[in-house]
Tab-separated table of C-alpha atoms and ligand atoms in Angstrom:
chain	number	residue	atom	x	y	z
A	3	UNK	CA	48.732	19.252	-88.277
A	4	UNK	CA	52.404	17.818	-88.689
A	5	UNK	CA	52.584	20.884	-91.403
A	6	UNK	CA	52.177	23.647	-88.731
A	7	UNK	CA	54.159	21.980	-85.956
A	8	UNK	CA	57.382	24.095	-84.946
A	9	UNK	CA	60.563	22.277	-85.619
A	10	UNK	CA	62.904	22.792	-83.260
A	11	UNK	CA	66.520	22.841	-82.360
A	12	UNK	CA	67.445	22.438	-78.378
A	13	UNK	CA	70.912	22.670	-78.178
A	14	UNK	CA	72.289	22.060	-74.713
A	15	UNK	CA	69.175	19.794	-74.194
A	16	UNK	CA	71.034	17.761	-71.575
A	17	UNK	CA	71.255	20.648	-69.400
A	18	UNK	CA	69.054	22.311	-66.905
A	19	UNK	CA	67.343	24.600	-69.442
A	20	UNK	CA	67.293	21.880	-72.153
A	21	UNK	CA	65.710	19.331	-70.021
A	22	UNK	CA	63.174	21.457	-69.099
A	23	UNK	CA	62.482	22.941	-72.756
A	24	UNK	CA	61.846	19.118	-73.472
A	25	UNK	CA	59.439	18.707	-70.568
A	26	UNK	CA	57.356	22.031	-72.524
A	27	UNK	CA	57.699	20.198	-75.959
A	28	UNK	CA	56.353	16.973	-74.304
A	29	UNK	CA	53.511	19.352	-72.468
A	30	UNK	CA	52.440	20.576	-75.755
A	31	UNK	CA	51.993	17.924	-77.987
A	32	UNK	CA	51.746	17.667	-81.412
A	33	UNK	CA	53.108	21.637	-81.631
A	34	UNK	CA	56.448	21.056	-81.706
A	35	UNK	CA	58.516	18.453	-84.094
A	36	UNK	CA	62.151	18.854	-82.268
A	37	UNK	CA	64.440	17.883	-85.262
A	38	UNK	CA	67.766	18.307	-83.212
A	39	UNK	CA	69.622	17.959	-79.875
A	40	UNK	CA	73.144	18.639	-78.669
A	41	UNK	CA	74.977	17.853	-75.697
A	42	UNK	CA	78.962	18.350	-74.733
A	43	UNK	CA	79.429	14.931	-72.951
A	44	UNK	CA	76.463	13.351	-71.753
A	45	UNK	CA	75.913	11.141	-74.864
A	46	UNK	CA	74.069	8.822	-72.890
A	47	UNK	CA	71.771	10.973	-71.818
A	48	UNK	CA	71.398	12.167	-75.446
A	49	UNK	CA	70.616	8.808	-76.908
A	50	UNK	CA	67.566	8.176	-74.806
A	51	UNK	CA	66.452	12.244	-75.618
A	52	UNK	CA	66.853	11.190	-79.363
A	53	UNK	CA	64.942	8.105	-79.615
A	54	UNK	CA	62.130	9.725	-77.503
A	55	UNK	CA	61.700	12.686	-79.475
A	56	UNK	CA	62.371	10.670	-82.275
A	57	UNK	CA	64.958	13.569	-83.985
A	58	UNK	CA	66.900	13.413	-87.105
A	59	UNK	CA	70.029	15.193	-86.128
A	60	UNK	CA	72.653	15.367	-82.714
A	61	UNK	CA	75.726	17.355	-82.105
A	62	UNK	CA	78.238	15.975	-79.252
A	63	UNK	CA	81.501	17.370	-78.317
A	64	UNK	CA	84.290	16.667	-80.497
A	65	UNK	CA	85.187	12.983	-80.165
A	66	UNK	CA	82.464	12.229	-78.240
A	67	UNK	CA	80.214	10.428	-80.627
A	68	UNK	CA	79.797	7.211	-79.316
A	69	UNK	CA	77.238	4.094	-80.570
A	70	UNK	CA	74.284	4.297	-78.281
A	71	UNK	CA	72.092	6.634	-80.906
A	72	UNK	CA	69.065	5.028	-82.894
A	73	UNK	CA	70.675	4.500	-86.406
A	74	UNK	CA	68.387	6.855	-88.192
A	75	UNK	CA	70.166	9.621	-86.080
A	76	UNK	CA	72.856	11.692	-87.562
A	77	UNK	CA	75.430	12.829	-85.143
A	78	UNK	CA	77.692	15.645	-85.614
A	79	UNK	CA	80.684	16.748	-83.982
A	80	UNK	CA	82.427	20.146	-82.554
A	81	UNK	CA	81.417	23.488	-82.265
A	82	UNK	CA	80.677	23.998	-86.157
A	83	UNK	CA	78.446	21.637	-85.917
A	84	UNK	CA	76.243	23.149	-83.308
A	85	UNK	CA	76.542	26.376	-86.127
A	86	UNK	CA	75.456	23.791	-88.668
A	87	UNK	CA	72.426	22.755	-86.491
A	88	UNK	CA	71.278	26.256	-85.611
A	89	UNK	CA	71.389	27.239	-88.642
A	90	UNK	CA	69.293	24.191	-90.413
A	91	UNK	CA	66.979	25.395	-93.168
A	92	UNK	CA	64.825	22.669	-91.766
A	93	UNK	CA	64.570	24.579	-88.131
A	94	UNK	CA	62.121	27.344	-87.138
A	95	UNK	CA	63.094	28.370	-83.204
A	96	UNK	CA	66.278	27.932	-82.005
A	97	UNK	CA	66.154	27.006	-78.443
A	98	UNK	CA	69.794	27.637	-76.750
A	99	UNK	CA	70.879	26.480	-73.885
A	100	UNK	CA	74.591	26.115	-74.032
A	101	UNK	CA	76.634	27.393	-71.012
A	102	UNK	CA	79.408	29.768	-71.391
A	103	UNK	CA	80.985	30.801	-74.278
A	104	UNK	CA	80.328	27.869	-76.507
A	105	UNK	CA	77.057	29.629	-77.094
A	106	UNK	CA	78.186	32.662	-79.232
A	107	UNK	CA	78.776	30.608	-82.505
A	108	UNK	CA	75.110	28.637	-82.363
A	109	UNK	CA	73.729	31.775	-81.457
A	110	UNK	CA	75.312	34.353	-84.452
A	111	UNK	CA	74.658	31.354	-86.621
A	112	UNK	CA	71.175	31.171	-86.301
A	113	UNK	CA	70.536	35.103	-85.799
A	114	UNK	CA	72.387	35.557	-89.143
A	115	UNK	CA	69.950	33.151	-90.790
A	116	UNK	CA	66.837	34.608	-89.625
A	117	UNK	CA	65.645	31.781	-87.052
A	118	UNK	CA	63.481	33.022	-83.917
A	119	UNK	CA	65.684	32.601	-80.779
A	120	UNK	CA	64.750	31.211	-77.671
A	121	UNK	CA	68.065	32.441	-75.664
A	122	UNK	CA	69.091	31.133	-72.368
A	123	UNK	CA	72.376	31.527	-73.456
A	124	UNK	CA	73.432	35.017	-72.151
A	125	UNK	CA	76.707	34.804	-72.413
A	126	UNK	CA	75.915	35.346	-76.294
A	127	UNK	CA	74.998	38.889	-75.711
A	128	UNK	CA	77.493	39.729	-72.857
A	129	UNK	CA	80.213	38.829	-75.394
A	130	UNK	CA	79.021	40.088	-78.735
A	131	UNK	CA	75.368	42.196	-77.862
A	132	UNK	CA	75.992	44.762	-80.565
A	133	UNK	CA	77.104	41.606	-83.044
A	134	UNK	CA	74.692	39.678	-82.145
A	135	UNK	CA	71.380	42.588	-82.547
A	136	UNK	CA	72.894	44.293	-85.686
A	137	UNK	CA	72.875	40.546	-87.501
A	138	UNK	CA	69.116	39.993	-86.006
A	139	UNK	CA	68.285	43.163	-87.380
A	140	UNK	CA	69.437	42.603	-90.584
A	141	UNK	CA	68.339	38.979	-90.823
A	142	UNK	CA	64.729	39.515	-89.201
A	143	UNK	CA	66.082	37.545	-86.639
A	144	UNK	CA	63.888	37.574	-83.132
A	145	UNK	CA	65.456	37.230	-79.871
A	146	UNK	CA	63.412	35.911	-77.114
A	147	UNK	CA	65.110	35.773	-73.783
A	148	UNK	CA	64.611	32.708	-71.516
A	149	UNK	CA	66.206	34.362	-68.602
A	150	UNK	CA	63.552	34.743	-66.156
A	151	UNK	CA	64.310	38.327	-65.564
A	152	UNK	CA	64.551	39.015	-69.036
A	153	UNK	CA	60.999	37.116	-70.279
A	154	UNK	CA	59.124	38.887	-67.415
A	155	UNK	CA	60.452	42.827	-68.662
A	156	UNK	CA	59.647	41.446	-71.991
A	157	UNK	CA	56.028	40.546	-71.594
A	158	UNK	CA	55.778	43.687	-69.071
A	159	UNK	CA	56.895	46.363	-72.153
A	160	UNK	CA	54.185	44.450	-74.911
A	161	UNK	CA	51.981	47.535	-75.770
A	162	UNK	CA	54.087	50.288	-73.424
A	163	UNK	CA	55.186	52.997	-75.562
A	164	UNK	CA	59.459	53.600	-75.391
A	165	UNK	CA	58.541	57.391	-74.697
A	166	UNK	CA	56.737	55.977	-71.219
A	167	UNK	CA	59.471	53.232	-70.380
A	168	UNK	CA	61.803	55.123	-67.589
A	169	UNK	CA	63.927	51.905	-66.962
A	170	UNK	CA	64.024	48.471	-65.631
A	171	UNK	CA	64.840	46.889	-62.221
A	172	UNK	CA	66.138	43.102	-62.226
A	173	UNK	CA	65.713	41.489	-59.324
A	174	UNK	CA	68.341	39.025	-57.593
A	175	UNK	CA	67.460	36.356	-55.175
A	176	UNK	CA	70.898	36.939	-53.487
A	177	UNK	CA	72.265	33.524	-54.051
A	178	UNK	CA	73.206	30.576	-51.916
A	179	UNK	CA	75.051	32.760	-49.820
A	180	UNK	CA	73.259	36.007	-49.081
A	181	UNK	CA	73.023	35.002	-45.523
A	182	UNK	CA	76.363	33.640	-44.777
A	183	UNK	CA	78.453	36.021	-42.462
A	184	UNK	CA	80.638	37.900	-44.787
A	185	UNK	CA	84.070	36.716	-43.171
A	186	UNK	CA	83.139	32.806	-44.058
A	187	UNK	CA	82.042	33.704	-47.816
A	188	UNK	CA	85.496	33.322	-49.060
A	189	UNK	CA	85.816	29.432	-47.557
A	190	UNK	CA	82.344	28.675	-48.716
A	191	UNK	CA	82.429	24.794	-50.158
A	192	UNK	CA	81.466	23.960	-53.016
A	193	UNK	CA	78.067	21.769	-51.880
A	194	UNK	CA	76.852	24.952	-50.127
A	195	UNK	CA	77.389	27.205	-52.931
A	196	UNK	CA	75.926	24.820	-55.506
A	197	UNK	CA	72.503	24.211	-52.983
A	198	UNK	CA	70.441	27.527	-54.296
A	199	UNK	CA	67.751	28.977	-52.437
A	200	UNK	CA	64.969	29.250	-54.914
A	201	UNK	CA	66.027	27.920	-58.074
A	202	UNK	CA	67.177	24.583	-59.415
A	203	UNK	CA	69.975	25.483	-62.113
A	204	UNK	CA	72.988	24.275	-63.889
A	205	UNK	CA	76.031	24.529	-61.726
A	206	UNK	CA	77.797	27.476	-63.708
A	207	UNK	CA	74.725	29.729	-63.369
A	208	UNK	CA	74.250	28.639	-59.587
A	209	UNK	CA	78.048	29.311	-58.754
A	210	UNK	CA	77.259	32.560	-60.493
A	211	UNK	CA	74.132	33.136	-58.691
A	212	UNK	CA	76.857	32.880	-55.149
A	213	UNK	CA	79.268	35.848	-56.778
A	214	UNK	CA	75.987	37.951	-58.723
A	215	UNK	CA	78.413	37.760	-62.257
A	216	UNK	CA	74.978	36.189	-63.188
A	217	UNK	CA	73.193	39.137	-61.912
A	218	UNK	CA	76.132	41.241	-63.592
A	219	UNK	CA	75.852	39.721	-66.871
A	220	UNK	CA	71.816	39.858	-66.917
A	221	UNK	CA	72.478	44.080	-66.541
A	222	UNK	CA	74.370	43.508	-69.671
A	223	UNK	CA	71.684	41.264	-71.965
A	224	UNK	CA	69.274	43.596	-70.884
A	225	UNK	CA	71.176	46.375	-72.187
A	226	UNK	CA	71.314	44.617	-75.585
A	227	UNK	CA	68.217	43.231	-75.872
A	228	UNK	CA	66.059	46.148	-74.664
A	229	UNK	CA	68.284	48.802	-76.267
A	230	UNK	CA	68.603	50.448	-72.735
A	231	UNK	CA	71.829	52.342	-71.442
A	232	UNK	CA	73.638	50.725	-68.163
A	233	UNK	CA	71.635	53.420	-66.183
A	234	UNK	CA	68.608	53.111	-66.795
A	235	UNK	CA	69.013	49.144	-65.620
A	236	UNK	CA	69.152	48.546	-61.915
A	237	UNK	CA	69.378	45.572	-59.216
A	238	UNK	CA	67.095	44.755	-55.939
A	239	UNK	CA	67.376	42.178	-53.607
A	240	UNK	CA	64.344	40.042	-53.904
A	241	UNK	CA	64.381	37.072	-51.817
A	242	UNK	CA	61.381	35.127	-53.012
A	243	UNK	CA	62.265	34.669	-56.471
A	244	UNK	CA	58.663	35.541	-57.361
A	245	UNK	CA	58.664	38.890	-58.911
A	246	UNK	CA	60.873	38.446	-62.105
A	247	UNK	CA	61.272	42.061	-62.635
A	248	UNK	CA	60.316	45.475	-62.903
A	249	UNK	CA	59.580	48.474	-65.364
A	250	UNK	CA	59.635	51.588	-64.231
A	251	UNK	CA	57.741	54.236	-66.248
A	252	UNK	CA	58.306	58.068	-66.658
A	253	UNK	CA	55.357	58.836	-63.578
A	254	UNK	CA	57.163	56.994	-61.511
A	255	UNK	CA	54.800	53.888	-61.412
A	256	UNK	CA	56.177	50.410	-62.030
A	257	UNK	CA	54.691	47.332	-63.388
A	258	UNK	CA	55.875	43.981	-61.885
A	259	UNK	CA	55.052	40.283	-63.518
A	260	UNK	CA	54.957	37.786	-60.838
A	261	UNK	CA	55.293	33.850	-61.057
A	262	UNK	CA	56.228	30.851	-59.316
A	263	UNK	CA	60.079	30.437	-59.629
A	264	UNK	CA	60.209	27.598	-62.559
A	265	UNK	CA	62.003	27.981	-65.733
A	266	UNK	CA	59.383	26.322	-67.282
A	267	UNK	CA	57.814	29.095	-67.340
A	268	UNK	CA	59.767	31.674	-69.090
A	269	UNK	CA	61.069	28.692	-71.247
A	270	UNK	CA	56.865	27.789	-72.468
A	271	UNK	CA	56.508	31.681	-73.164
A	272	UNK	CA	59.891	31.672	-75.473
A	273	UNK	CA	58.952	28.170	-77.142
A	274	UNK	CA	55.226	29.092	-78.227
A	275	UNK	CA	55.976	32.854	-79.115
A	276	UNK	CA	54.397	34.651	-80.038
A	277	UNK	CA	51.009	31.738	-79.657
A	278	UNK	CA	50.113	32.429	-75.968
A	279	UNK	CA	51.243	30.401	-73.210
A	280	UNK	CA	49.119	27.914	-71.281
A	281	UNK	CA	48.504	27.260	-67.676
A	282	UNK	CA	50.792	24.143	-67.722
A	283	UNK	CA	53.063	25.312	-65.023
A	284	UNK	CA	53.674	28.129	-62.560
A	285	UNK	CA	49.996	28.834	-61.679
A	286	UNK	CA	50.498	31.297	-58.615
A	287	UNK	CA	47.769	31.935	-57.121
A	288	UNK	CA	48.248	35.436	-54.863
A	289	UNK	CA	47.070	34.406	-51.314
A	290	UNK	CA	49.803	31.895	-51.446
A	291	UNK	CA	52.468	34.537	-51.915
A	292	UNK	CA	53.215	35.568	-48.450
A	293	UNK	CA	55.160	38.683	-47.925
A	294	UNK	CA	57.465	40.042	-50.499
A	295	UNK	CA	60.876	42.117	-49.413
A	296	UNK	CA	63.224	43.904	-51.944
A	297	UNK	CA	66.412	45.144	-50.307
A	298	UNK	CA	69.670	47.152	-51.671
A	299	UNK	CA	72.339	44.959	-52.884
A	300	UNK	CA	75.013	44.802	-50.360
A	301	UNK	CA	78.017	45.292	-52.787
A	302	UNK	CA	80.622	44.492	-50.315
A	303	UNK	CA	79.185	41.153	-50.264
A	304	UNK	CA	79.864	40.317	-53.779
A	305	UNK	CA	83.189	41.862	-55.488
A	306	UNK	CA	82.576	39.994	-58.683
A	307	UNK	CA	79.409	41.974	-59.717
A	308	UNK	CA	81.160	45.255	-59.880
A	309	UNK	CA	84.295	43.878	-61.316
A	310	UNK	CA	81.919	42.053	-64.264
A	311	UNK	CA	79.893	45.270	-64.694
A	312	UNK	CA	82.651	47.913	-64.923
A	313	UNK	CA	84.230	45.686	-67.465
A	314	UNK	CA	81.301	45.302	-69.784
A	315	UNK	CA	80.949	49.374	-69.229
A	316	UNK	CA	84.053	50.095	-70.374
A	317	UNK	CA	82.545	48.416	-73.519
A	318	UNK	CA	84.917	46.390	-76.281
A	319	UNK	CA	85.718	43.132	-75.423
A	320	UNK	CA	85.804	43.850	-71.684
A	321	UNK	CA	82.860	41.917	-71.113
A	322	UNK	CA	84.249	38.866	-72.767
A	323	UNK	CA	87.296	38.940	-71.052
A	324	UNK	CA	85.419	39.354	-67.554
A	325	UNK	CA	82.584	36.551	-68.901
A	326	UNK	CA	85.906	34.082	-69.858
A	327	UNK	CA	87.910	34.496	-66.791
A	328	UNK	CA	84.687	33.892	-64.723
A	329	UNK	CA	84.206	30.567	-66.690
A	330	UNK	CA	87.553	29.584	-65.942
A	331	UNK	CA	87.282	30.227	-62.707
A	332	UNK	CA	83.828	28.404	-61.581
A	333	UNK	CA	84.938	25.313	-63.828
A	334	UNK	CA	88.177	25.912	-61.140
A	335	UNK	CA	86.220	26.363	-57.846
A	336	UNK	CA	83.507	23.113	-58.749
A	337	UNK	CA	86.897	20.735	-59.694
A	338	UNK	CA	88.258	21.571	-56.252
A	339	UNK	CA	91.692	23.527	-57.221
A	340	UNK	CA	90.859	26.966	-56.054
A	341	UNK	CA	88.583	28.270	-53.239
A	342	UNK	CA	85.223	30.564	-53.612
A	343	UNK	CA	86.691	33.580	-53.022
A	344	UNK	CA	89.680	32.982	-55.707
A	345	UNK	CA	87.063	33.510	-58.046
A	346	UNK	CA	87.302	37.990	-57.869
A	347	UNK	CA	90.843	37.542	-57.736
A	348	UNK	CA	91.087	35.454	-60.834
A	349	UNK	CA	88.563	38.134	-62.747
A	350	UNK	CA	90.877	40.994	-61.517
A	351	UNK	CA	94.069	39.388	-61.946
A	352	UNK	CA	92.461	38.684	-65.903
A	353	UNK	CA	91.212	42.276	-66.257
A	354	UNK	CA	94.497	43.403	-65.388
A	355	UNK	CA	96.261	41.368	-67.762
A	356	UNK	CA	94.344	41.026	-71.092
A	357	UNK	CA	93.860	44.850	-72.743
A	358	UNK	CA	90.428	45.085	-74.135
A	359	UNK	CA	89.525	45.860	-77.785
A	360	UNK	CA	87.170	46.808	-80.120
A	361	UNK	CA	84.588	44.315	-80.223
A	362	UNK	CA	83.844	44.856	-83.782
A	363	UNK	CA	83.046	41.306	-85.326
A	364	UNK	CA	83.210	37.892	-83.889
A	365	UNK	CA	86.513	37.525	-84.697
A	366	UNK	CA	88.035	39.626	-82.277
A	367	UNK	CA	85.781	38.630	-79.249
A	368	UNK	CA	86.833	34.850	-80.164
A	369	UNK	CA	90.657	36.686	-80.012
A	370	UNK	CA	89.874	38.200	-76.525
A	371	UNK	CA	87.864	35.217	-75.609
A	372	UNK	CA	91.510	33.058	-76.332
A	373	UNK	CA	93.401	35.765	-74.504
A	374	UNK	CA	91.345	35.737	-71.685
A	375	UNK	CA	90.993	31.805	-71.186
A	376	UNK	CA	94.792	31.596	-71.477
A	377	UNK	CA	95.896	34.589	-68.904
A	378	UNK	CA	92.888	33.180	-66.386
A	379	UNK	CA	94.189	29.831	-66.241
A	380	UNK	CA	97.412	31.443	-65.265
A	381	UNK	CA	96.019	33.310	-62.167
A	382	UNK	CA	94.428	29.596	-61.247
A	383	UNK	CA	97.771	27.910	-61.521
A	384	UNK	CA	99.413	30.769	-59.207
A	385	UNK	CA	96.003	30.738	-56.859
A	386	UNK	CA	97.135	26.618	-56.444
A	387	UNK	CA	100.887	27.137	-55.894
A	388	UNK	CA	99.831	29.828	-53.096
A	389	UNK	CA	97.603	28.028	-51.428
A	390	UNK	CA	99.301	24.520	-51.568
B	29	LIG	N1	69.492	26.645	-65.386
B	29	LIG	C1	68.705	27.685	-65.251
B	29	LIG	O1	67.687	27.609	-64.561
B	29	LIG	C2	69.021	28.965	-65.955
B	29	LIG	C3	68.239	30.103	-65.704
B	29	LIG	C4	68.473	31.246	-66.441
B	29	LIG	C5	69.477	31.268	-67.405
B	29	LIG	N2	70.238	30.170	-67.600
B	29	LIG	C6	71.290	30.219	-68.616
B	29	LIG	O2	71.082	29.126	-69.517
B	29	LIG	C7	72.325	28.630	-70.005
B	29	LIG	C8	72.373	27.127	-69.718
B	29	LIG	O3	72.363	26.934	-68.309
B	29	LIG	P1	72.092	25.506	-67.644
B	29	LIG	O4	71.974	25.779	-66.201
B	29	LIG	O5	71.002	24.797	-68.364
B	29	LIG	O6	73.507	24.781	-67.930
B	29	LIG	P2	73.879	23.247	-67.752
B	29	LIG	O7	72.869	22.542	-66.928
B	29	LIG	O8	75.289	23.211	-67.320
B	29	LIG	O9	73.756	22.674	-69.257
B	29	LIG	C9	74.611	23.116	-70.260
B	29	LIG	C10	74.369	22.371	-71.554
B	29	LIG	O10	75.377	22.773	-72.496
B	29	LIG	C11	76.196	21.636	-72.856
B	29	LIG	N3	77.586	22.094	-72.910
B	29	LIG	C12	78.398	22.401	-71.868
B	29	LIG	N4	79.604	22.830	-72.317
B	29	LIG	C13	79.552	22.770	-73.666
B	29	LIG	C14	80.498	23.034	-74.701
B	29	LIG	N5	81.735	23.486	-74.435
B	29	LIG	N6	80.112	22.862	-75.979
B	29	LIG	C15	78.848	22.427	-76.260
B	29	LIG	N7	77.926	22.138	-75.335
B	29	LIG	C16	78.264	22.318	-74.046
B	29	LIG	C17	75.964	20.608	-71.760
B	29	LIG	O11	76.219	19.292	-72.259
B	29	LIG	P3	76.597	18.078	-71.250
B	29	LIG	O12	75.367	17.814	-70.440
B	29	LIG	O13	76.952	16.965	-72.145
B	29	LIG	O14	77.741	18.582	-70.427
B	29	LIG	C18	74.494	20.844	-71.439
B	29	LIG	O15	73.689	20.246	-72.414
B	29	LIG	C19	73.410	29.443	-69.271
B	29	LIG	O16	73.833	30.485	-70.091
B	29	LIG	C20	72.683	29.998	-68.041
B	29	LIG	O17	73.220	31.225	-67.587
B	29	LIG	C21	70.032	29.039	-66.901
């Protein structure tokens, strides 16, 4: 038995995503040996995940290490590290679940040594897509997206011919504040923005949900990992969170995969790929559904998704300079220095500053990625003098 379990790697497993891929290893027993966890800061929180899952190996943010770990565990430090534990010869399926950029290294580190990838991380492929599927290509790397959106279009194209595949639709829940009048979006707080409608998430990917970067930067992994141009991808309004997706084929039919709004879910699929999944969450059963509404997008509402979206068009590093300055900017909005609405201005005022390149190796998307962090934290020290 032990000889067929999958090891794993979880990194981010303090997280939202990562405490939840634990809850499917723990669902699942005796299929999955998790050999290695990471968090940034939360070493406490660690410990207890390492001595429960009984794993050889943790990375922790660079001078983070701590004593609390069993002393069988081997802890690592710093972002090579987290390379060093995606990549370990003794690791099948990468599961990660980093947030923001810190994700790109783990992720080209395991695609370039042939691991399966459970990715939650999409900031991976907004940065470096073409990287990132060239190396899985020529590694036999798989990519298996954890994004809700992302898992449903990929179990909805298994067995649909490319010829018949017309495009896809993601669908957006509208964030935390789709129904806020539009003149009091701007002053939003930071409790309201963080308390999401339909989804429990890490608070990047929430504050993301409020602007629809998230929604921007899904349009761009699904151009990477289904191979589609930007228009053949498309956004609806979906309030209920419960269908995922769409696929629309070349007769104009669509095909729709529906489920309860739990990460779990998408999470199970990516961990026991390409086994089937079980009925261990997320049973939906259709008379409980109610009514289901998909709207237009009210752009107006949401400046950040078109700034994000032209950017990544434009192609080069664009999309890592948008991505970057949007980190910057949440991590700025949650500590309090900048309000909600700063958020477009510090993405435009970043755009504006930092010229976009090729995006030709990792190299020069870490270069743009430096460029961008710098210039952003600029706009949020002039946001704080104006508003003081
Ligand atoms: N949450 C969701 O439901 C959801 C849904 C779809 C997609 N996603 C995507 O999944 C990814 C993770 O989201 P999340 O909501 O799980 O995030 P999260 O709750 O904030 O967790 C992030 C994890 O990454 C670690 N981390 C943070 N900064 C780091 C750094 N600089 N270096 C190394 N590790 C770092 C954190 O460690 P500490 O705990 O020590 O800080 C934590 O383990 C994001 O790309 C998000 O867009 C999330």
């Amino acid at each position: 038995m032990t000889a067929h379990r999958k090891r794993v790697t979880i990194l981010g497993s303090t997280g939202s995503i990562g405490r939840n891929a634990l809850e499917v290893a723990e669902a699942h027993p005796g299929v999955f040996e998790i050999v290695s966890l990471s968090a940034f800061r939360n070493v406490d929180l660690l410990a207890e995940q390492a001595e429960r899952f009984r794993v050889k190996r943790v990375g922790v943010g660079e001078g983070a290490s701590g004593s609390g770990f069993p002393p069988d565990v081997e802890v690592v430090e710093g972002s090579e590290a987290l390379a060093s534990l995606a990549s370990d010869p003794d690791v099948d399926l990468v599961v990660n679940a980093l947030v923001g950029a810190a994700g790109l290294g783990p992720t080209m580190a395991a695609l370039r040594s042939g691991k399966r990838v459970a990715l939650a991380n999409k900031e991976s492929l907004v940065m470096a897509g073409e990287i990132a599927t060239r190396a899985a290509e020529e590694s036999g790397a798989e990519l298996i997206p954890v994004d809700s959106e992302h898992s449903s279009i990929f179990r909805c194209l298994a067995g649909v011919p490319a010829a018949e595949v017309a495009g896809v639709v993601l669908t957006a829940s509208g964030g935390p504040l789709r129904d806020v009048p539009p003149g009091d979006v701007a002053e939003a707080d930071v409790d309201s923005v963080l308390r999401h409608p339909t989804w429990t998430m890490g608070e990047k990917v929430t504050v993301d949900s409020a602007t629809l970067v998230n929604k921007a930067m899904e349009v761009v992994e699904a151009r990477w990992l289904f191979g589609l141009p930007f228009e053949r991808i498309d956004v609806v309004l979906h309030r209920e969170s419960i269908v995922h997706s769409l696929v629309r084929l070349a007769d104009g039919t669509m095909l729709a995969h529906l489920g309860v709004p739990d990460m779990r879910v998408p999470i199970q699929y990516a961990m026991l790929y390409p086994e089937p999944p079980d009925g261990s969450f997320g049973e939906c059963p259709p008379e409980k559904l109610g009514a289901l509404h998909f709207e237009p997008i009210d752009y107006d509402r949401y400046p950040c998704f078109l700034l994000v979206l032209e950017a990544a068009k434009r192609g080069g590093t664009g999309a890592t300079i948008a991505a970057t300055a949007d980190e910057v900017a949440v991590d700025a909005f949650v500590g309090g220095s900048i309000r909600f609405g700063d958020i477009a201005t510090v993405i435009e005022e970043t755009l504006a500053a930092v010229t976009p390149g090729a995006a030709a190796t990792v190299e020069s998307v870490l270069d743009a990625e430096g460029r961008a962090r710098e210039a952003a934290a600029g706009a949020v020290e002039r946001l704080k003098v104006r508003e003081a």
